[in-house]
Amino acid sequence: MTAERPVSRAQRWTERLAHPLLLTGAYLLWLAMDRGFEAVFVALVGAFAVLMLLEAWVPAMPEWRLRVGQRLLLAALYLMSFALSGVFTAIYETTLVQPLAAARDVFGLGWPDGLPVLAQVLLLFFASDFVYYWIHRAIHRWGWLWKASGHGFHHAFQNLHALNVGTIHPFELVFLTLPMVLVATVFGASGEALAGATVLVVVNTAAAHANVRMDTPVFNWVFTSANQHRRHHSSEFAVSNTNFGCNVILWDRLLGTFSKGDVRQTGIGPGEPTLWQKFMLPLREPEFADTAATRARRRPGGAG
């Protein structure tokens, strides 16, 4: 067992402050521009650049450093997911806006447009993550949903980094893009609130996947940090079935699914599937995999 490297005072301050400063900086950059979706893109690029610097400066696991080829693969997968997310979001907006707007009128629902922009952004941020918390928890609970969503693709990577936020099976994008659109449409949130919430959601989720030490007192009681979400990606089945809030760890604290502690390895078992095997996970999982689907299959009468 190797001794831990000494940590400088600057690195300790970075560990304490990087997370809230990153979110604040991305939000202010978006705010300073036109507050549209072009500004969202600029804020995200800036946030990823900062996270890659942090992964080099204060890595949680120094031995997890990426080779150039690995980084390019993760970047390519992220761009694929980003493009497909836009497609699915557009489909949802086209198919859901009219019926949900009608339901909003029937039930007298509305959006608090009079609140400051930040309050509207945070309201949409918290509400959409609460919806996804339950979707995410269900995916880990039922083997058939785990396979149908392709969630194993996201969990199959050993050694977690910020770019892993985009390592998502196309099947799962159906689930990931729904909560924000659903909440915004049901309550009639403004496009500005939707754009701002998108900044916070994507930046915080990227931070939660980063190979960075993050421990901000009080702040990380509410917002999910990398130290907390790394446990959700643990290769140990029991550990991975905790910390379902990708952005708001408060839900796990309130609903009994929170856990804390170090993680030495991420993945779905002792090995890592090839890229092709990852894409085929909804149909077939490797023998070494230990997931909701494999456990359902191994149970008497189980199907997986």
mmCIF file of C-alpha atoms in Angstrom:
data_model
loop_
_atom_site.group_PDB
_atom_site.id
_atom_site.type_symbol
_atom_site.label_atom_id
_atom_site.label_comp_id
_atom_site.label_asym_id
_atom_site.label_seq_id
_atom_site.Cartn_x
_atom_site.Cartn_y
_atom_site.Cartn_z
ATOM 1 C CA MET A 1 0.000 0.000 0.000
ATOM 2 C CA THR A 2 1.559 3.262 -1.145
ATOM 3 C CA ALA A 3 1.728 6.300 1.102
ATOM 4 C CA GLU A 4 -0.497 9.223 0.180
ATOM 5 C CA ARG A 5 1.194 12.215 -1.413
ATOM 6 C CA PRO A 6 1.513 15.329 0.761
ATOM 7 C CA VAL A 7 -1.160 17.925 0.020
ATOM 8 C CA SER A 8 -0.259 21.617 -0.055
ATOM 9 C CA ARG A 9 -2.316 24.369 1.567
ATOM 10 C CA ALA A 10 -3.326 25.645 -1.887
ATOM 11 C CA GLN A 11 -4.587 22.181 -2.823
ATOM 12 C CA ARG A 12 -6.587 21.942 0.406
ATOM 13 C CA TRP A 13 -8.236 25.297 -0.318
ATOM 14 C CA THR A 14 -8.950 24.101 -3.853
ATOM 15 C CA GLU A 15 -10.566 20.955 -2.461
ATOM 16 C CA ARG A 16 -12.803 23.093 -0.237
ATOM 17 C CA LEU A 17 -13.768 25.841 -2.685
ATOM 18 C CA ALA A 18 -13.494 24.511 -6.248
ATOM 19 C CA HIS A 19 -17.001 23.076 -6.398
ATOM 20 C CA PRO A 20 -19.061 26.144 -5.407
ATOM 21 C CA LEU A 21 -16.724 28.484 -7.321
ATOM 22 C CA LEU A 22 -17.072 26.379 -10.460
ATOM 23 C CA LEU A 23 -20.880 26.498 -10.346
ATOM 24 C CA THR A 24 -20.880 30.208 -9.522
ATOM 25 C CA GLY A 25 -18.418 31.016 -12.289
ATOM 26 C CA ALA A 26 -20.345 29.067 -14.937
ATOM 27 C CA TYR A 27 -23.609 30.711 -13.903
ATOM 28 C CA LEU A 28 -22.132 34.228 -13.906
ATOM 29 C CA LEU A 29 -20.551 33.639 -17.321
ATOM 30 C CA TRP A 30 -23.953 32.589 -18.692
ATOM 31 C CA LEU A 31 -25.567 35.592 -16.976
ATOM 32 C CA ALA A 32 -23.019 38.022 -18.428
ATOM 33 C CA MET A 33 -23.753 36.867 -21.962
ATOM 34 C CA ASP A 34 -27.165 36.797 -23.662
ATOM 35 C CA ARG A 35 -28.568 34.146 -21.269
ATOM 36 C CA GLY A 36 -29.482 31.990 -24.248
ATOM 37 C CA PHE A 37 -28.420 28.496 -25.216
ATOM 38 C CA GLU A 38 -25.314 29.780 -27.059
ATOM 39 C CA ALA A 39 -24.185 31.174 -23.695
ATOM 40 C CA VAL A 40 -24.900 27.749 -22.174
ATOM 41 C CA PHE A 41 -22.407 26.180 -24.594
ATOM 42 C CA VAL A 42 -19.696 28.719 -23.740
ATOM 43 C CA ALA A 43 -20.236 28.208 -19.993
ATOM 44 C CA LEU A 44 -19.974 24.430 -20.400
ATOM 45 C CA VAL A 45 -16.753 24.602 -22.416
ATOM 46 C CA GLY A 46 -15.221 26.856 -19.768
ATOM 47 C CA ALA A 47 -16.328 24.552 -16.946
ATOM 48 C CA PHE A 48 -14.851 21.459 -18.623
ATOM 49 C CA ALA A 49 -11.545 23.263 -19.155
ATOM 50 C CA VAL A 50 -11.415 24.128 -15.442
ATOM 51 C CA LEU A 51 -12.326 20.564 -14.424
ATOM 52 C CA MET A 52 -9.533 19.079 -16.521
ATOM 53 C CA LEU A 53 -7.072 21.433 -14.834
ATOM 54 C CA LEU A 54 -8.430 20.394 -11.438
ATOM 55 C CA GLU A 55 -8.080 16.718 -12.320
ATOM 56 C CA ALA A 56 -4.376 17.386 -12.839
ATOM 57 C CA TRP A 57 -4.023 19.645 -9.753
ATOM 58 C CA VAL A 58 -6.061 17.841 -7.083
ATOM 59 C CA PRO A 59 -6.861 14.346 -8.400
ATOM 60 C CA ALA A 60 -8.828 12.117 -6.056
ATOM 61 C CA MET A 61 -7.012 9.130 -7.532
ATOM 62 C CA PRO A 62 -3.666 10.132 -9.133
ATOM 63 C CA GLU A 63 -3.309 6.683 -10.723
ATOM 64 C CA TRP A 64 -6.500 7.243 -12.731
ATOM 65 C CA ARG A 65 -4.916 9.775 -15.109
ATOM 66 C CA LEU A 66 -6.147 9.402 -18.696
ATOM 67 C CA ARG A 67 -3.995 8.712 -21.732
ATOM 68 C CA VAL A 68 -4.561 10.932 -24.773
ATOM 69 C CA GLY A 69 -6.442 8.198 -26.645
ATOM 70 C CA GLN A 70 -8.747 7.564 -23.680
ATOM 71 C CA ARG A 71 -9.494 11.271 -23.321
ATOM 72 C CA LEU A 72 -10.318 11.583 -27.025
ATOM 73 C CA LEU A 73 -12.671 8.580 -26.817
ATOM 74 C CA LEU A 74 -14.516 10.051 -23.834
ATOM 75 C CA ALA A 75 -14.744 13.412 -25.591
ATOM 76 C CA ALA A 76 -16.175 11.756 -28.717
ATOM 77 C CA LEU A 77 -18.763 9.869 -26.660
ATOM 78 C CA TYR A 78 -19.697 13.078 -24.872
ATOM 79 C CA LEU A 79 -20.215 14.947 -28.149
ATOM 80 C CA MET A 80 -22.382 12.080 -29.400
ATOM 81 C CA SER A 81 -24.497 12.217 -26.243
ATOM 82 C CA PHE A 82 -24.699 16.026 -26.388
ATOM 83 C CA ALA A 83 -26.004 15.919 -29.965
ATOM 84 C CA LEU A 84 -28.508 13.137 -29.257
ATOM 85 C CA SER A 85 -29.708 14.952 -26.130
ATOM 86 C CA GLY A 86 -30.645 17.882 -28.319
ATOM 87 C CA VAL A 87 -32.589 15.562 -30.617
ATOM 88 C CA PHE A 88 -34.518 13.908 -27.780
ATOM 89 C CA THR A 89 -35.190 17.268 -26.117
ATOM 90 C CA ALA A 90 -36.611 18.617 -29.373
ATOM 91 C CA ILE A 91 -38.818 15.529 -29.723
ATOM 92 C CA TYR A 92 -40.127 15.943 -26.177
ATOM 93 C CA GLU A 93 -40.763 19.639 -26.681
ATOM 94 C CA THR A 94 -42.668 18.925 -29.888
ATOM 95 C CA THR A 95 -44.793 16.107 -28.471
ATOM 96 C CA LEU A 96 -45.292 17.215 -24.861
ATOM 97 C CA VAL A 97 -45.767 20.974 -24.979
ATOM 98 C CA GLN A 98 -49.344 21.020 -26.231
ATOM 99 C CA PRO A 99 -50.872 18.273 -24.022
ATOM 100 C CA LEU A 100 -48.984 19.401 -20.917
ATOM 101 C CA ALA A 101 -49.895 23.027 -21.515
ATOM 102 C CA ALA A 102 -53.531 21.954 -21.646
ATOM 103 C CA ALA A 103 -53.108 20.045 -18.369
ATOM 104 C CA ARG A 104 -51.424 23.106 -16.842
ATOM 105 C CA ASP A 105 -54.478 25.193 -17.662
ATOM 106 C CA VAL A 106 -56.873 22.568 -16.279
ATOM 107 C CA PHE A 107 -55.049 22.314 -12.945
ATOM 108 C CA GLY A 108 -54.204 25.997 -12.710
ATOM 109 C CA LEU A 109 -50.453 25.435 -12.569
ATOM 110 C CA GLY A 110 -48.053 28.251 -13.269
ATOM 111 C CA TRP A 111 -44.449 29.397 -13.025
ATOM 112 C CA PRO A 112 -43.296 32.119 -10.588
ATOM 113 C CA ASP A 113 -42.009 34.516 -13.254
ATOM 114 C CA GLY A 114 -41.824 37.313 -10.691
ATOM 115 C CA LEU A 115 -38.957 35.641 -8.816
ATOM 116 C CA PRO A 116 -35.352 36.678 -9.517
ATOM 117 C CA VAL A 117 -33.692 34.716 -12.322
ATOM 118 C CA LEU A 118 -31.427 32.805 -9.917
ATOM 119 C CA ALA A 119 -34.402 31.676 -7.826
ATOM 120 C CA GLN A 120 -36.187 30.400 -10.957
ATOM 121 C CA VAL A 121 -33.047 28.609 -12.135
ATOM 122 C CA LEU A 122 -32.537 26.916 -8.761
ATOM 123 C CA LEU A 123 -36.204 25.936 -8.546
ATOM 124 C CA LEU A 124 -36.003 24.171 -11.908
ATOM 125 C CA PHE A 125 -32.620 22.658 -10.988
ATOM 126 C CA PHE A 126 -33.926 21.104 -7.765
ATOM 127 C CA ALA A 127 -37.302 20.025 -9.171
ATOM 128 C CA SER A 128 -35.874 18.270 -12.230
ATOM 129 C CA ASP A 129 -33.254 16.458 -10.157
ATOM 130 C CA PHE A 130 -35.945 15.255 -7.759
ATOM 131 C CA VAL A 131 -37.789 13.691 -10.707
ATOM 132 C CA TYR A 132 -34.609 12.054 -11.957
ATOM 133 C CA TYR A 133 -33.713 10.808 -8.463
ATOM 134 C CA TRP A 134 -36.734 8.480 -8.608
ATOM 135 C CA ILE A 135 -36.072 7.430 -12.206
ATOM 136 C CA HIS A 136 -32.445 6.714 -11.326
ATOM 137 C CA ARG A 137 -33.365 4.783 -8.205
ATOM 138 C CA ALA A 138 -35.870 2.679 -10.178
ATOM 139 C CA ILE A 139 -33.215 1.883 -12.815
ATOM 140 C CA HIS A 140 -30.962 0.481 -10.090
ATOM 141 C CA ARG A 141 -33.852 -1.378 -8.465
ATOM 142 C CA TRP A 142 -35.328 -3.282 -11.416
ATOM 143 C CA GLY A 143 -33.134 -5.399 -13.666
ATOM 144 C CA TRP A 144 -35.402 -5.030 -16.692
ATOM 145 C CA LEU A 145 -35.269 -1.224 -16.434
ATOM 146 C CA TRP A 146 -31.491 -1.285 -15.940
ATOM 147 C CA LYS A 147 -31.175 -3.143 -19.248
ATOM 148 C CA ALA A 148 -33.871 -1.182 -21.098
ATOM 149 C CA SER A 149 -32.208 2.124 -20.154
ATOM 150 C CA GLY A 150 -28.688 0.995 -21.082
ATOM 151 C CA HIS A 151 -27.534 2.451 -17.751
ATOM 152 C CA GLY A 152 -24.814 -0.185 -17.512
ATOM 153 C CA PHE A 153 -22.934 1.652 -20.283
ATOM 154 C CA HIS A 154 -22.493 4.679 -18.028
ATOM 155 C CA HIS A 155 -21.382 2.559 -15.065
ATOM 156 C CA ALA A 156 -19.083 0.219 -16.995
ATOM 157 C CA PHE A 157 -16.103 2.597 -17.155
ATOM 158 C CA GLN A 158 -13.387 1.998 -14.609
ATOM 159 C CA ASN A 159 -11.746 5.163 -13.292
ATOM 160 C CA LEU A 160 -14.107 8.130 -13.364
ATOM 161 C CA HIS A 161 -13.451 11.557 -14.934
ATOM 162 C CA ALA A 162 -15.436 14.687 -15.774
ATOM 163 C CA LEU A 163 -15.853 13.563 -19.390
ATOM 164 C CA ASN A 164 -17.611 10.419 -18.161
ATOM 165 C CA VAL A 165 -20.678 12.584 -17.675
ATOM 166 C CA GLY A 166 -21.260 12.009 -21.405
ATOM 167 C CA THR A 167 -20.572 8.270 -21.544
ATOM 168 C CA ILE A 168 -24.243 7.436 -21.935
ATOM 169 C CA HIS A 169 -26.016 4.796 -23.990
ATOM 170 C CA PRO A 170 -28.446 6.326 -26.515
ATOM 171 C CA PHE A 171 -31.269 4.389 -24.820
ATOM 172 C CA GLU A 172 -30.636 6.227 -21.542
ATOM 173 C CA LEU A 173 -30.899 9.669 -23.111
ATOM 174 C CA VAL A 174 -34.642 9.045 -23.345
ATOM 175 C CA PHE A 175 -34.709 9.060 -19.519
ATOM 176 C CA LEU A 176 -32.096 11.769 -18.926
ATOM 177 C CA THR A 177 -33.640 14.456 -21.101
ATOM 178 C CA LEU A 178 -37.171 13.944 -19.779
ATOM 179 C CA PRO A 179 -37.123 15.464 -16.232
ATOM 180 C CA MET A 180 -36.038 19.002 -17.178
ATOM 181 C CA VAL A 181 -38.404 19.225 -20.147
ATOM 182 C CA LEU A 182 -41.231 17.678 -18.129
ATOM 183 C CA VAL A 183 -40.973 20.071 -15.187
ATOM 184 C CA ALA A 184 -40.413 23.138 -17.375
ATOM 185 C CA THR A 185 -43.385 22.269 -19.594
ATOM 186 C CA VAL A 186 -45.807 21.277 -16.830
ATOM 187 C CA PHE A 187 -45.276 24.558 -14.983
ATOM 188 C CA GLY A 188 -44.544 26.793 -17.976
ATOM 189 C CA ALA A 189 -41.002 27.812 -17.028
ATOM 190 C CA SER A 190 -39.386 30.491 -19.165
ATOM 191 C CA GLY A 191 -36.703 29.708 -21.720
ATOM 192 C CA GLU A 192 -34.290 31.800 -19.651
ATOM 193 C CA ALA A 193 -34.899 29.682 -16.544
ATOM 194 C CA LEU A 194 -34.476 26.522 -18.621
ATOM 195 C CA ALA A 195 -31.159 27.718 -20.069
ATOM 196 C CA GLY A 196 -29.787 28.727 -16.655
ATOM 197 C CA ALA A 197 -30.848 25.470 -15.041
ATOM 198 C CA THR A 198 -29.207 23.564 -17.895
ATOM 199 C CA VAL A 199 -25.917 25.301 -17.096
ATOM 200 C CA LEU A 200 -26.055 24.287 -13.432
ATOM 201 C CA VAL A 201 -27.232 20.729 -14.160
ATOM 202 C CA VAL A 202 -24.553 19.928 -16.738
ATOM 203 C CA VAL A 203 -21.710 21.671 -14.887
ATOM 204 C CA ASN A 204 -22.568 20.097 -11.538
ATOM 205 C CA THR A 205 -23.007 16.637 -13.068
ATOM 206 C CA ALA A 206 -19.644 16.981 -14.802
ATOM 207 C CA ALA A 207 -18.079 18.045 -11.495
ATOM 208 C CA ALA A 208 -19.703 15.061 -9.761
ATOM 209 C CA HIS A 209 -17.967 12.699 -12.216
ATOM 210 C CA ALA A 210 -14.577 14.432 -12.046
ATOM 211 C CA ASN A 211 -11.478 12.758 -10.666
ATOM 212 C CA VAL A 212 -11.146 15.625 -8.194
ATOM 213 C CA ARG A 213 -11.165 15.797 -4.397
ATOM 214 C CA MET A 214 -14.206 17.867 -3.391
ATOM 215 C CA ASP A 215 -15.278 18.508 0.157
ATOM 216 C CA THR A 216 -17.045 21.813 0.786
ATOM 217 C CA PRO A 217 -18.697 21.943 4.227
ATOM 218 C CA VAL A 218 -22.432 22.772 4.176
ATOM 219 C CA PHE A 219 -22.475 23.145 0.374
ATOM 220 C CA ASN A 220 -21.983 19.397 -0.136
ATOM 221 C CA TRP A 221 -24.801 18.673 2.261
ATOM 222 C CA VAL A 222 -27.068 19.832 -0.583
ATOM 223 C CA PHE A 223 -25.149 19.689 -3.884
ATOM 224 C CA THR A 224 -23.673 16.379 -5.044
ATOM 225 C CA SER A 225 -19.870 16.402 -5.122
ATOM 226 C CA ALA A 226 -17.379 14.119 -6.849
ATOM 227 C CA ASN A 227 -16.493 12.464 -3.530
ATOM 228 C CA GLN A 228 -20.145 11.477 -3.106
ATOM 229 C CA HIS A 229 -21.028 10.468 -6.662
ATOM 230 C CA ARG A 230 -17.859 8.384 -7.003
ATOM 231 C CA ARG A 231 -19.443 6.004 -4.504
ATOM 232 C CA HIS A 232 -22.448 5.601 -6.778
ATOM 233 C CA HIS A 233 -20.045 4.374 -9.494
ATOM 234 C CA SER A 234 -18.298 1.903 -7.179
ATOM 235 C CA SER A 235 -17.644 -1.559 -8.588
ATOM 236 C CA GLU A 236 -19.166 -2.914 -5.339
ATOM 237 C CA PHE A 237 -22.870 -3.505 -5.954
ATOM 238 C CA ALA A 238 -24.118 -2.440 -2.504
ATOM 239 C CA VAL A 239 -22.104 0.777 -2.554
ATOM 240 C CA SER A 240 -23.252 1.686 -6.073
ATOM 241 C CA ASN A 241 -26.873 1.501 -4.933
ATOM 242 C CA THR A 242 -26.533 4.728 -2.945
ATOM 243 C CA ASN A 243 -26.235 8.449 -3.746
ATOM 244 C CA PHE A 244 -28.750 8.499 -6.603
ATOM 245 C CA GLY A 245 -29.030 12.301 -6.681
ATOM 246 C CA CYS A 246 -26.714 13.276 -9.547
ATOM 247 C CA ASN A 247 -26.982 16.955 -8.663
ATOM 248 C CA VAL A 248 -28.804 17.190 -5.323
ATOM 249 C CA ILE A 249 -27.416 14.837 -2.688
ATOM 250 C CA LEU A 250 -30.004 16.262 -0.291
ATOM 251 C CA TRP A 251 -32.581 13.823 -1.700
ATOM 252 C CA ASP A 252 -30.403 10.876 -0.654
ATOM 253 C CA ARG A 253 -29.869 12.332 2.793
ATOM 254 C CA LEU A 254 -33.608 12.799 3.306
ATOM 255 C CA LEU A 255 -34.708 9.508 1.734
ATOM 256 C CA GLY A 256 -32.190 7.138 3.327
ATOM 257 C CA THR A 257 -29.957 6.345 0.333
ATOM 258 C CA PHE A 258 -26.917 8.433 1.275
ATOM 259 C CA SER A 259 -23.498 6.902 1.935
ATOM 260 C CA LYS A 260 -19.961 8.201 2.313
ATOM 261 C CA GLY A 261 -16.456 6.809 2.159
ATOM 262 C CA ASP A 262 -13.565 6.293 -0.238
ATOM 263 C CA VAL A 263 -13.843 4.314 -3.474
ATOM 264 C CA ARG A 264 -10.832 2.588 -4.987
ATOM 265 C CA GLN A 265 -12.451 1.322 -8.187
ATOM 266 C CA THR A 266 -15.468 2.166 -10.310
ATOM 267 C CA GLY A 267 -17.240 -0.074 -12.820
ATOM 268 C CA ILE A 268 -19.754 -2.945 -12.948
ATOM 269 C CA GLY A 269 -17.358 -5.614 -11.703
ATOM 270 C CA PRO A 270 -13.671 -6.582 -11.660
ATOM 271 C CA GLY A 271 -13.278 -6.073 -15.432
ATOM 272 C CA GLU A 272 -14.220 -3.427 -17.971
ATOM 273 C CA PRO A 273 -16.170 -4.347 -21.116
ATOM 274 C CA THR A 274 -14.889 -3.297 -24.527
ATOM 275 C CA LEU A 275 -16.609 -0.335 -26.189
ATOM 276 C CA TRP A 276 -18.690 -2.693 -28.350
ATOM 277 C CA GLN A 277 -19.671 -4.745 -25.288
ATOM 278 C CA LYS A 278 -20.726 -1.526 -23.547
ATOM 279 C CA PHE A 279 -23.102 -0.672 -26.384
ATOM 280 C CA MET A 280 -24.483 -4.229 -26.271
ATOM 281 C CA LEU A 281 -25.078 -4.220 -22.498
ATOM 282 C CA PRO A 282 -28.884 -3.827 -22.865
ATOM 283 C CA LEU A 283 -28.827 -7.237 -24.582
ATOM 284 C CA ARG A 284 -25.979 -9.051 -22.863
ATOM 285 C CA GLU A 285 -23.776 -8.373 -19.828
ATOM 286 C CA PRO A 286 -20.354 -9.998 -19.250
ATOM 287 C CA GLU A 287 -20.090 -12.873 -16.800
ATOM 288 C CA PHE A 288 -18.045 -10.747 -14.393
ATOM 289 C CA ALA A 289 -20.759 -8.059 -14.191
ATOM 290 C CA ASP A 290 -22.599 -7.557 -10.911
ATOM 291 C CA THR A 291 -25.636 -5.371 -11.633
ATOM 292 C CA ALA A 292 -29.368 -5.180 -11.017
ATOM 293 C CA ALA A 293 -29.874 -7.110 -14.268
ATOM 294 C CA THR A 294 -27.439 -9.932 -13.512
ATOM 295 C CA ARG A 295 -28.813 -10.338 -9.987
ATOM 296 C CA ALA A 296 -32.372 -10.458 -11.311
ATOM 297 C CA ARG A 297 -31.362 -13.147 -13.800
ATOM 298 C CA ARG A 298 -29.667 -15.247 -11.112
ATOM 299 C CA ARG A 299 -32.658 -15.182 -8.787
ATOM 300 C CA PRO A 300 -35.024 -18.167 -9.040
ATOM 301 C CA GLY A 301 -37.595 -17.281 -11.654
ATOM 302 C CA GLY A 302 -35.745 -14.054 -12.454
ATOM 303 C CA ALA A 303 -35.581 -12.543 -15.907
ATOM 304 C CA GLY A 304 -32.752 -10.454 -17.175
#
